[in-house]
């Protein structure tokens, strides 16, 4: 059985926790898009892991971990991730495979990301400054890109880096009056990346297809969320990859029809980091309550997350474009204690009601939410194990979301720990 886990909102839905739980029954976990902009939290007993590039299955000692072709690999973050796990006696030797076709994020990408954001001032996108946009731009542009396979021939790479650095320095000087980057510094780092990472680097597409033929069970781990998808999200306030379920086949070379189940992950409310329209945002005491109770601060950047009500229009859209089979609804516990809860069931845009999410930031910014108000609950639900033991108002809230999204909610999160999870 192969499954794909994908975020249905603007990221941070709790994908890491779900992947970690489901990895127990999987042989292989595959990261297929994005880069170190992701921050997936996995909690195992007293240990808390923030995974940025390594798949969330990596904390389980027997799980094979694959970083597929469309991931942009920041070697520094990856090496640090491998070392952090090693300090906890979790080794990735013999069970980590990095695609030789994955593109490499280098220092000049992060510098370019930062300079561009600074230059945009109040119009900035609010990126994670992890070099994601510039690295994917170089990939699409082709002439100035570095792939993992390029680390195999350091002499050839040195010449390539020289031409890239000459080009980048012209841009840095002309557009930003910034200090030049030094090619020798980048090259020295690449030598150390080659030393530490080439032993993991291989043809992951061949590996995945062989594994499927051998009957192995694969879990595909999405990063970011569907509404941050480059082509189908709230452009330009998106990331630079196809972070919806649509990115899975292209991201790892495995067709979607080889996946038995697409599981979408959503919070019982909505959060967003970075700029862009957010119709259900509660920039008030309700948003503040959710932020503090849900610890809604970025795993990667520490930024406070913007918080708001559950948006059935956005989640239904993500579920539709991703042909999602079922939903995991996380952070139900965070809503406990509110007086009442609102669910956005439709938008009104230019006087017209719609339930289809407009993936056009200008139209979306005009959306007025049409809410349905439902009662909340006061009981502590963090130890509940069975759906029917949830307060009736919590059960009704879940059922109402199922009706609006037309998808079954099969997993419910009632706390950050592995065992704070209800299966239906
Ligand atoms: P991801 O990027 O989708 O993996 O999500 P993040 O790890 O960035 O953010 C989710 C946060 O919520 C993490 O701190 C998790 O430990 C936490 N979390 C996950 N599920 C639940 C839940 O059901 N309830 C609570 N209270 N916290 C949760
Ligand atoms: P996970 O996998 C939440 C957001 C950034 C910014 C936009 C573009 O943990 O859910 P980028 O650095 O990608 O160019 O930034 O995308 N963003 C995320 N928001 N969770 C993430 O990942 C994100 N990855 C990128 O905040 O708004
Ligand atoms: Mg995250």
Tab-separated table of C-alpha atoms and ligand atoms in Angstrom:
chain	number	residue	atom	x	y	z
A	1	UNK	CA	0.000	0.000	0.000
A	2	UNK	CA	1.437	3.382	-1.036
A	3	UNK	CA	0.125	6.628	0.465
A	4	UNK	CA	0.784	10.291	-0.030
A	5	UNK	CA	0.508	12.873	2.750
A	6	UNK	CA	-0.162	16.417	1.651
A	7	UNK	CA	-0.930	19.712	3.407
A	8	UNK	CA	-4.323	21.197	2.513
A	9	UNK	CA	-3.732	24.742	3.775
A	10	UNK	CA	-0.712	27.100	3.820
A	11	UNK	CA	1.672	24.626	5.476
A	12	UNK	CA	2.390	23.546	9.071
A	13	UNK	CA	-0.773	21.437	9.233
A	14	UNK	CA	0.951	18.701	11.247
A	15	UNK	CA	2.271	16.609	8.349
A	16	UNK	CA	5.388	15.616	10.294
A	17	UNK	CA	3.359	14.042	13.090
A	18	UNK	CA	1.143	12.087	10.656
A	19	UNK	CA	4.070	10.883	8.536
A	20	UNK	CA	5.894	9.762	11.678
A	21	UNK	CA	2.853	7.768	12.838
A	22	UNK	CA	2.133	6.169	9.454
A	23	UNK	CA	5.830	5.439	8.830
A	24	UNK	CA	5.542	2.640	11.372
A	25	UNK	CA	3.776	0.608	8.674
A	26	UNK	CA	5.883	1.795	5.711
A	27	UNK	CA	9.188	0.554	4.368
A	28	UNK	CA	10.154	3.815	2.669
A	29	UNK	CA	9.365	7.512	3.214
A	30	UNK	CA	9.979	9.929	0.323
A	31	UNK	CA	10.267	13.743	0.418
A	32	UNK	CA	9.294	14.889	-3.058
A	33	UNK	CA	9.283	18.704	-3.148
A	34	UNK	CA	10.472	21.904	-1.518
A	35	UNK	CA	13.618	22.259	0.512
A	36	UNK	CA	14.780	23.528	3.878
A	37	UNK	CA	11.872	25.972	3.951
A	38	UNK	CA	9.926	23.074	5.488
A	39	UNK	CA	9.897	22.420	9.205
A	40	UNK	CA	8.223	19.143	10.154
A	41	UNK	CA	7.940	18.460	13.866
A	42	UNK	CA	8.121	14.924	15.178
A	43	UNK	CA	7.864	14.212	18.883
A	44	UNK	CA	9.078	10.888	20.223
A	45	UNK	CA	8.857	10.650	24.006
A	46	UNK	CA	11.002	13.466	25.390
A	47	UNK	CA	12.716	14.137	22.058
A	48	UNK	CA	11.475	16.797	19.675
A	49	UNK	CA	12.822	16.753	16.112
A	50	UNK	CA	12.437	19.582	13.592
A	51	UNK	CA	13.067	18.019	10.193
A	52	UNK	CA	13.798	20.367	7.307
A	53	UNK	CA	14.979	18.142	4.470
A	54	UNK	CA	15.176	14.649	5.894
A	55	UNK	CA	11.867	12.789	5.564
A	56	UNK	CA	9.947	12.504	8.831
A	57	UNK	CA	10.430	8.724	8.678
A	58	UNK	CA	14.115	9.258	9.479
A	59	UNK	CA	13.536	9.124	13.254
A	60	UNK	CA	12.489	5.473	12.885
A	61	UNK	CA	15.728	3.437	12.685
A	62	UNK	CA	14.530	0.910	10.090
A	63	UNK	CA	12.787	3.221	7.652
A	64	UNK	CA	14.448	3.896	4.286
A	65	UNK	CA	14.452	7.619	3.533
A	66	UNK	CA	14.480	9.078	0.048
A	67	UNK	CA	15.057	12.680	-0.999
A	68	UNK	CA	13.665	12.744	-4.515
A	69	UNK	CA	14.606	14.688	-7.641
A	70	UNK	CA	12.421	17.800	-7.249
A	71	UNK	CA	13.676	18.584	-3.734
A	72	UNK	CA	16.177	21.439	-3.561
A	73	UNK	CA	18.835	20.182	-1.186
A	74	UNK	CA	20.593	22.575	1.171
A	75	UNK	CA	23.615	20.397	2.041
A	76	UNK	CA	24.392	22.372	5.177
A	77	UNK	CA	20.924	21.822	6.622
A	78	UNK	CA	20.939	18.195	5.510
A	79	UNK	CA	24.348	17.449	7.066
A	80	UNK	CA	23.249	19.155	10.286
A	81	UNK	CA	20.053	17.059	10.266
A	82	UNK	CA	22.054	13.846	9.843
A	83	UNK	CA	24.409	14.870	12.679
A	84	UNK	CA	21.540	15.828	15.003
A	85	UNK	CA	20.013	12.379	14.583
A	86	UNK	CA	23.425	10.730	15.051
A	87	UNK	CA	23.734	12.506	18.420
A	88	UNK	CA	20.571	10.657	19.439
A	89	UNK	CA	22.058	7.382	18.179
A	90	UNK	CA	19.890	7.351	15.070
A	91	UNK	CA	22.036	6.645	12.032
A	92	UNK	CA	21.078	7.159	8.404
A	93	UNK	CA	23.938	5.045	7.086
A	94	UNK	CA	22.652	2.560	4.540
A	95	UNK	CA	19.089	3.914	4.581
A	96	UNK	CA	19.255	7.415	3.098
A	97	UNK	CA	19.059	7.927	-0.651
A	98	UNK	CA	19.430	11.376	-2.224
A	99	UNK	CA	18.524	11.873	-5.853
A	100	UNK	CA	21.509	12.618	-8.071
A	101	UNK	CA	19.153	14.928	-10.001
A	102	UNK	CA	18.168	17.033	-6.992
A	103	UNK	CA	19.352	20.626	-7.262
A	104	UNK	CA	21.717	22.041	-4.665
A	105	UNK	CA	20.986	25.196	-2.657
A	106	UNK	CA	24.227	27.160	-2.218
A	107	UNK	CA	25.073	30.286	-0.211
A	108	UNK	CA	24.424	32.624	-3.129
A	109	UNK	CA	20.818	31.392	-3.339
A	110	UNK	CA	20.179	32.366	0.272
A	111	UNK	CA	21.919	35.694	-0.279
A	112	UNK	CA	19.795	36.379	-3.368
A	113	UNK	CA	16.607	35.415	-1.491
A	114	UNK	CA	17.456	37.866	1.302
A	115	UNK	CA	18.553	40.732	-0.985
A	116	UNK	CA	15.411	40.401	-3.080
A	117	UNK	CA	13.119	40.387	-0.053
A	118	UNK	CA	14.902	43.437	1.406
A	119	UNK	CA	14.630	45.285	-1.904
A	120	UNK	CA	10.886	44.555	-2.092
A	121	UNK	CA	10.376	46.262	1.270
A	122	UNK	CA	6.694	46.311	2.190
A	123	UNK	CA	5.895	44.244	-0.916
A	124	UNK	CA	8.065	41.342	0.186
A	125	UNK	CA	6.668	37.797	-0.003
A	126	UNK	CA	7.816	36.857	3.484
A	127	UNK	CA	9.898	33.909	2.314
A	128	UNK	CA	11.848	31.727	4.710
A	129	UNK	CA	15.131	33.104	3.203
A	130	UNK	CA	16.273	29.530	2.627
A	131	UNK	CA	17.198	30.247	-1.009
A	132	UNK	CA	14.235	28.286	-2.347
A	133	UNK	CA	13.029	30.711	-5.047
A	134	UNK	CA	16.508	31.481	-6.449
A	135	UNK	CA	17.484	27.781	-6.529
A	136	UNK	CA	14.308	26.710	-8.348
A	137	UNK	CA	14.753	29.706	-10.701
A	138	UNK	CA	18.265	28.482	-11.551
A	139	UNK	CA	16.875	24.988	-12.107
A	140	UNK	CA	14.263	26.243	-14.565
A	141	UNK	CA	16.836	28.554	-16.193
A	142	UNK	CA	19.224	25.562	-16.514
A	143	UNK	CA	22.435	27.428	-17.404
A	144	UNK	CA	23.523	28.228	-13.829
A	145	UNK	CA	22.334	25.248	-11.814
A	146	UNK	CA	24.141	22.673	-9.695
A	147	UNK	CA	22.759	19.188	-9.144
A	148	UNK	CA	23.863	16.606	-6.583
A	149	UNK	CA	25.503	14.607	-9.415
A	150	UNK	CA	27.755	17.605	-10.148
A	151	UNK	CA	29.506	17.004	-6.812
A	152	UNK	CA	31.016	13.837	-8.344
A	153	UNK	CA	33.368	15.731	-10.657
A	154	UNK	CA	34.909	18.527	-8.613
A	155	UNK	CA	37.224	19.836	-11.371
A	156	UNK	CA	34.292	20.298	-13.723
A	157	UNK	CA	32.214	21.789	-10.911
A	158	UNK	CA	34.961	24.348	-10.161
A	159	UNK	CA	34.740	25.722	-13.707
A	160	UNK	CA	30.954	25.747	-13.564
A	161	UNK	CA	30.942	27.575	-10.229
A	162	UNK	CA	33.282	30.200	-11.667
A	163	UNK	CA	30.792	31.040	-14.422
A	164	UNK	CA	27.866	31.022	-11.965
A	165	UNK	CA	29.641	33.272	-9.470
A	166	UNK	CA	30.697	35.735	-12.220
A	167	UNK	CA	27.052	35.962	-13.264
A	168	UNK	CA	25.645	36.253	-9.738
A	169	UNK	CA	28.194	38.902	-8.720
A	170	UNK	CA	27.138	41.106	-11.624
A	171	UNK	CA	23.548	40.898	-10.404
A	172	UNK	CA	24.468	41.455	-6.751
A	173	UNK	CA	26.505	44.558	-7.620
A	174	UNK	CA	24.149	46.055	-10.200
A	175	UNK	CA	20.816	45.480	-8.474
A	176	UNK	CA	21.693	45.517	-4.795
A	177	UNK	CA	25.166	47.126	-4.459
A	178	UNK	CA	25.999	44.009	-2.454
A	179	UNK	CA	29.389	42.493	-1.636
A	180	UNK	CA	30.589	39.891	-4.154
A	181	UNK	CA	30.620	36.200	-3.309
A	182	UNK	CA	33.961	34.372	-3.425
A	183	UNK	CA	34.069	31.331	-5.689
A	184	UNK	CA	36.792	29.602	-3.612
A	185	UNK	CA	34.551	29.723	-0.525
A	186	UNK	CA	31.679	28.071	-2.375
A	187	UNK	CA	33.999	25.492	-3.925
A	188	UNK	CA	35.567	24.549	-0.573
A	189	UNK	CA	32.091	23.995	0.841
A	190	UNK	CA	31.130	21.856	-2.161
A	191	UNK	CA	34.180	19.657	-1.547
A	192	UNK	CA	32.987	19.017	1.989
A	193	UNK	CA	29.397	18.385	0.798
A	194	UNK	CA	30.761	15.845	-1.712
A	195	UNK	CA	32.748	14.181	1.038
A	196	UNK	CA	29.729	13.849	3.331
A	197	UNK	CA	26.836	13.301	0.926
A	198	UNK	CA	27.994	11.492	-2.227
A	199	UNK	CA	27.758	8.106	-0.530
A	200	UNK	CA	23.988	8.652	-0.229
A	201	UNK	CA	23.546	9.976	-3.770
A	202	UNK	CA	21.940	7.696	-6.363
A	203	UNK	CA	19.171	7.252	-8.952
A	204	UNK	CA	16.151	7.420	-6.639
A	205	UNK	CA	13.614	6.989	-9.455
A	206	UNK	CA	15.106	3.589	-10.324
A	207	UNK	CA	15.144	2.689	-6.621
A	208	UNK	CA	11.501	3.643	-6.118
A	209	UNK	CA	10.252	1.681	-9.125
A	210	UNK	CA	12.261	-1.376	-8.093
A	211	UNK	CA	10.842	-1.041	-4.572
A	212	UNK	CA	7.296	-0.883	-5.961
A	213	UNK	CA	7.960	-4.027	-8.032
A	214	UNK	CA	9.260	-5.726	-4.887
A	215	UNK	CA	5.994	-4.912	-3.090
A	216	UNK	CA	7.473	-2.424	-0.631
A	217	UNK	CA	5.146	0.032	1.057
A	218	UNK	CA	5.953	3.681	0.331
A	219	UNK	CA	4.824	6.864	2.080
A	220	UNK	CA	5.234	10.061	0.047
A	221	UNK	CA	5.701	13.106	2.290
A	222	UNK	CA	4.565	16.466	0.985
A	223	UNK	CA	6.077	19.704	2.213
A	224	UNK	CA	4.395	23.117	2.523
A	225	UNK	CA	0.664	23.132	1.685
A	226	UNK	CA	-1.519	22.993	-1.411
A	227	UNK	CA	-2.407	26.700	-1.209
A	228	UNK	CA	1.332	27.498	-1.473
A	229	UNK	CA	1.584	25.556	-4.769
A	230	UNK	CA	3.463	27.575	-7.412
A	231	UNK	CA	0.859	26.964	-10.121
A	232	UNK	CA	-2.305	26.320	-8.124
A	233	UNK	CA	-1.847	28.401	-4.968
A	234	UNK	CA	-2.191	32.069	-4.099
A	235	UNK	CA	0.522	33.312	-6.496
A	236	UNK	CA	2.799	35.250	-5.977
A	237	UNK	CA	2.420	34.470	-2.254
A	238	UNK	CA	3.413	30.851	-2.751
A	239	UNK	CA	6.548	28.770	-2.655
A	240	UNK	CA	8.488	27.854	-5.813
A	241	UNK	CA	7.473	24.210	-6.115
A	242	UNK	CA	4.285	22.222	-6.749
A	243	UNK	CA	3.503	21.657	-3.112
A	244	UNK	CA	0.004	20.249	-3.688
A	245	UNK	CA	-0.613	16.555	-4.341
A	246	UNK	CA	-0.089	17.357	-8.028
A	247	UNK	CA	3.627	17.771	-7.345
A	248	UNK	CA	4.088	14.214	-6.127
A	249	UNK	CA	4.381	12.365	-9.459
A	250	UNK	CA	6.653	14.950	-11.081
A	251	UNK	CA	8.626	15.322	-7.861
A	252	UNK	CA	9.760	11.724	-7.604
A	253	UNK	CA	9.034	10.083	-10.955
A	254	UNK	CA	6.294	7.802	-9.613
A	255	UNK	CA	2.875	8.187	-11.265
A	256	UNK	CA	-0.065	9.118	-9.030
A	257	UNK	CA	-1.905	5.962	-10.094
A	258	UNK	CA	0.667	3.929	-8.170
A	259	UNK	CA	-0.503	5.631	-4.958
A	260	UNK	CA	-3.419	3.905	-3.229
A	261	UNK	CA	-4.381	6.722	-0.896
A	262	UNK	CA	-3.946	10.483	-0.785
A	263	UNK	CA	-4.350	11.737	2.783
A	264	UNK	CA	-4.764	15.476	3.210
A	265	UNK	CA	-3.693	17.118	6.459
A	266	UNK	CA	-5.480	20.198	7.780
A	267	UNK	CA	-5.723	22.004	11.073
A	268	UNK	CA	-9.092	22.450	12.767
A	269	UNK	CA	-8.446	26.157	12.066
A	270	UNK	CA	-6.084	27.906	9.628
A	271	UNK	CA	-2.581	29.353	9.892
A	272	UNK	CA	-0.303	31.105	7.470
A	273	UNK	CA	3.276	32.439	7.722
A	274	UNK	CA	4.502	35.058	5.296
A	275	UNK	CA	2.492	37.526	3.252
A	276	UNK	CA	-0.625	37.024	1.125
A	277	UNK	CA	-4.411	37.005	1.349
A	278	UNK	CA	-5.934	34.981	4.185
A	279	UNK	CA	-9.738	35.417	4.185
A	280	UNK	CA	-10.493	33.823	7.572
A	281	UNK	CA	-7.614	35.532	9.426
A	282	UNK	CA	-8.429	36.672	12.958
A	283	UNK	CA	-5.968	39.452	13.671
A	284	UNK	CA	-7.514	39.874	17.117
A	285	UNK	CA	-7.833	38.155	20.493
A	286	UNK	CA	-9.187	34.966	18.883
A	287	UNK	CA	-6.122	34.686	16.634
A	288	UNK	CA	-3.948	35.409	19.646
A	289	UNK	CA	-5.709	32.684	21.691
A	290	UNK	CA	-5.118	30.117	18.936
A	291	UNK	CA	-1.482	31.220	18.462
A	292	UNK	CA	-0.610	30.865	22.141
A	293	UNK	CA	-2.620	27.705	22.821
A	294	UNK	CA	-1.467	25.997	19.607
A	295	UNK	CA	2.173	27.209	19.934
A	296	UNK	CA	1.806	28.705	16.476
A	297	UNK	CA	5.350	29.898	15.890
A	298	UNK	CA	7.314	28.784	12.805
A	299	UNK	CA	9.347	25.569	13.082
A	300	UNK	CA	11.907	26.910	10.602
A	301	UNK	CA	11.958	30.675	11.197
A	302	UNK	CA	10.306	31.102	14.621
A	303	UNK	CA	7.947	33.718	13.115
A	304	UNK	CA	4.509	34.049	14.764
A	305	UNK	CA	1.970	32.357	12.490
A	306	UNK	CA	-1.110	34.282	11.396
A	307	UNK	CA	-4.184	32.438	12.711
A	308	UNK	CA	-7.845	32.269	11.699
A	309	UNK	CA	-10.961	30.112	11.379
A	310	UNK	CA	-11.215	26.883	9.371
A	311	UNK	CA	-11.767	27.707	5.708
A	312	UNK	CA	-13.845	24.977	4.039
A	313	UNK	CA	-13.521	26.768	0.683
A	314	UNK	CA	-9.715	26.565	0.710
A	315	UNK	CA	-9.544	23.012	2.073
A	316	UNK	CA	-12.180	21.725	-0.396
A	317	UNK	CA	-10.194	23.242	-3.261
A	318	UNK	CA	-6.963	21.557	-2.123
A	319	UNK	CA	-8.805	18.268	-1.668
A	320	UNK	CA	-10.324	18.567	-5.142
A	321	UNK	CA	-7.126	19.340	-7.064
A	322	UNK	CA	-5.336	16.602	-5.141
A	323	UNK	CA	-8.078	13.944	-5.434
A	324	UNK	CA	-7.763	13.546	-1.673
A	325	UNK	CA	-9.347	10.381	-0.261
A	326	UNK	CA	-9.541	11.432	3.389
A	327	UNK	CA	-8.479	14.112	5.816
A	328	UNK	CA	-6.449	14.187	9.033
A	329	UNK	CA	-7.785	17.083	11.141
A	330	UNK	CA	-5.126	18.263	13.568
A	331	UNK	CA	-5.080	20.559	16.600
A	332	UNK	CA	-8.711	19.985	17.570
A	333	UNK	CA	-7.529	20.429	21.182
A	334	UNK	CA	-6.340	23.969	20.438
A	335	UNK	CA	-9.927	25.168	19.953
A	336	UNK	CA	-11.053	23.910	23.380
A	337	UNK	CA	-12.342	26.729	25.595
A	338	UNK	CA	-13.450	29.148	22.870
A	339	UNK	CA	-16.993	30.474	23.273
A	340	UNK	CA	-18.005	29.515	19.750
A	341	UNK	CA	-16.318	28.522	16.506
A	342	UNK	CA	-16.847	29.870	13.013
A	343	UNK	CA	-16.460	27.844	9.829
A	344	UNK	CA	-16.133	29.629	6.506
A	345	UNK	CA	-18.523	27.761	4.172
A	346	UNK	CA	-18.420	30.160	1.175
A	347	UNK	CA	-16.987	33.462	-0.043
A	348	UNK	CA	-18.721	36.492	-1.419
A	349	UNK	CA	-16.607	38.109	-4.138
A	350	UNK	CA	-17.866	41.223	-5.952
A	351	UNK	CA	-21.342	40.505	-4.570
A	352	UNK	CA	-21.418	36.906	-5.837
A	353	UNK	CA	-21.356	33.853	-3.585
A	354	UNK	CA	-18.903	31.067	-4.448
A	355	UNK	CA	-17.683	27.864	-2.839
A	356	UNK	CA	-14.836	27.426	-5.355
A	357	UNK	CA	-11.542	28.875	-4.094
A	358	UNK	CA	-10.058	31.473	-6.453
A	359	UNK	CA	-6.331	30.765	-6.769
A	360	UNK	CA	-5.809	34.348	-7.792
A	361	UNK	CA	-4.484	36.581	-5.053
A	362	UNK	CA	-6.305	39.687	-6.325
A	363	UNK	CA	-9.715	37.975	-6.360
A	364	UNK	CA	-9.030	36.163	-3.115
A	365	UNK	CA	-8.120	39.409	-1.369
A	366	UNK	CA	-11.657	40.637	-2.160
A	367	UNK	CA	-13.310	37.571	-0.633
A	368	UNK	CA	-15.700	38.188	2.251
A	369	UNK	CA	-16.249	35.079	4.324
A	370	UNK	CA	-19.705	33.638	4.840
A	371	UNK	CA	-19.507	31.932	8.201
A	372	UNK	CA	-21.516	29.314	9.990
A	373	UNK	CA	-21.255	29.586	13.768
A	374	UNK	CA	-21.157	26.417	15.858
A	375	UNK	CA	-20.788	25.917	19.631
A	376	UNK	CA	-17.404	24.977	21.116
A	377	UNK	CA	-16.621	22.730	24.122
A	378	UNK	CA	-14.805	23.189	27.414
A	379	UNK	CA	-13.782	19.651	28.306
A	380	UNK	CA	-10.099	18.652	28.047
A	381	UNK	CA	-9.896	16.374	24.993
A	382	UNK	CA	-6.140	15.753	24.981
A	383	UNK	CA	-6.496	12.216	26.375
A	384	UNK	CA	-9.476	11.118	24.288
A	385	UNK	CA	-8.792	7.967	22.251
A	386	UNK	CA	-12.178	7.316	20.642
A	387	UNK	CA	-14.245	9.653	18.465
A	388	UNK	CA	-17.391	8.887	20.448
A	389	UNK	CA	-15.714	10.010	23.683
A	390	UNK	CA	-15.233	13.523	22.301
A	391	UNK	CA	-17.719	16.144	23.566
A	392	UNK	CA	-20.800	16.201	21.339
A	393	UNK	CA	-19.980	19.716	20.109
A	394	UNK	CA	-16.533	18.527	18.975
A	395	UNK	CA	-18.091	15.543	17.162
A	396	UNK	CA	-20.594	17.849	15.484
A	397	UNK	CA	-17.824	20.244	14.436
A	398	UNK	CA	-15.962	17.397	12.717
A	399	UNK	CA	-19.122	16.112	11.020
A	400	UNK	CA	-19.943	19.603	9.751
A	401	UNK	CA	-16.455	19.940	8.224
A	402	UNK	CA	-16.916	16.540	6.572
A	403	UNK	CA	-20.199	17.741	5.070
A	404	UNK	CA	-18.680	20.960	3.773
A	405	UNK	CA	-15.513	19.378	2.342
A	406	UNK	CA	-17.277	16.180	1.214
A	407	UNK	CA	-14.324	14.166	2.528
A	408	UNK	CA	-14.180	11.764	5.475
A	409	UNK	CA	-12.070	12.804	8.456
A	410	UNK	CA	-10.322	9.592	9.445
A	411	UNK	CA	-7.638	10.939	11.799
A	412	UNK	CA	-8.052	13.598	14.516
A	413	UNK	CA	-5.181	15.244	16.373
A	414	UNK	CA	-5.804	16.098	20.031
A	415	UNK	CA	-2.224	16.972	20.997
A	416	UNK	CA	1.321	16.952	19.579
A	417	UNK	CA	2.329	13.488	20.826
A	418	UNK	CA	2.069	10.283	18.815
A	419	UNK	CA	-0.572	8.833	21.135
A	420	UNK	CA	-2.731	11.981	21.067
A	421	UNK	CA	-4.342	10.805	17.852
A	422	UNK	CA	-7.818	9.421	17.205
A	423	UNK	CA	-8.361	6.990	14.292
A	424	UNK	CA	-11.859	6.424	12.916
B	1	LIG	P1	4.215	20.418	9.447
B	1	LIG	O1	5.116	21.420	8.814
B	1	LIG	O2	2.957	20.217	8.677
B	1	LIG	O3	4.899	19.125	9.753
B	1	LIG	O4	3.771	21.055	10.840
B	1	LIG	P2	4.738	21.781	11.916
B	1	LIG	O5	5.554	20.751	12.596
B	1	LIG	O6	5.447	22.937	11.308
B	1	LIG	O7	3.662	22.417	12.900
B	1	LIG	C1	2.722	21.628	13.549
B	1	LIG	C2	2.876	21.829	15.059
B	1	LIG	O8	1.741	21.346	15.694
B	1	LIG	C3	4.045	21.071	15.654
B	1	LIG	O9	4.564	21.795	16.730
B	1	LIG	C4	3.398	19.772	16.147
B	1	LIG	O10	4.107	19.184	17.219
B	1	LIG	C5	2.061	20.286	16.603
B	1	LIG	N1	0.930	19.352	16.487
B	1	LIG	C6	0.676	18.444	15.525
B	1	LIG	N2	-0.547	17.896	15.701
B	1	LIG	C7	-1.073	18.489	16.805
B	1	LIG	C8	-2.324	18.366	17.490
B	1	LIG	O11	-3.219	17.617	17.120
B	1	LIG	N3	-2.505	19.174	18.590
B	1	LIG	C9	-1.538	20.021	19.050
B	1	LIG	N4	-1.792	20.752	20.118
B	1	LIG	N5	-0.348	20.139	18.426
B	1	LIG	C10	-0.134	19.402	17.315
B	2	LIG	P1	6.056	23.095	6.003
B	2	LIG	O1	6.540	21.950	5.151
B	2	LIG	C1	4.526	27.180	6.177
B	2	LIG	C2	5.887	29.940	3.045
B	2	LIG	C3	6.739	31.092	3.528
B	2	LIG	C4	6.338	32.166	2.532
B	2	LIG	C5	6.179	31.358	1.243
B	2	LIG	C6	7.399	31.413	0.342
B	2	LIG	O2	6.702	23.175	7.330
B	2	LIG	O3	4.569	23.102	6.060
B	2	LIG	P2	9.767	30.206	0.456
B	2	LIG	O4	10.854	30.271	1.490
B	2	LIG	O5	9.251	28.840	0.209
B	2	LIG	O6	10.154	30.920	-0.801
B	2	LIG	O7	8.567	31.078	1.092
B	2	LIG	O8	5.929	30.026	1.628
B	2	LIG	N1	6.374	28.588	3.430
B	2	LIG	C7	5.843	27.860	4.422
B	2	LIG	N2	4.850	28.150	5.299
B	2	LIG	N3	5.105	25.955	6.191
B	2	LIG	C8	6.073	25.637	5.302
B	2	LIG	O9	6.576	24.400	5.204
B	2	LIG	C9	6.502	26.628	4.383
B	2	LIG	N4	7.431	26.660	3.404
B	2	LIG	C10	7.330	27.856	2.824
B	2	LIG	O10	6.426	31.451	4.846
B	2	LIG	O11	5.073	32.667	2.856
B	3	LIG	MG1	6.116	23.203	9.291
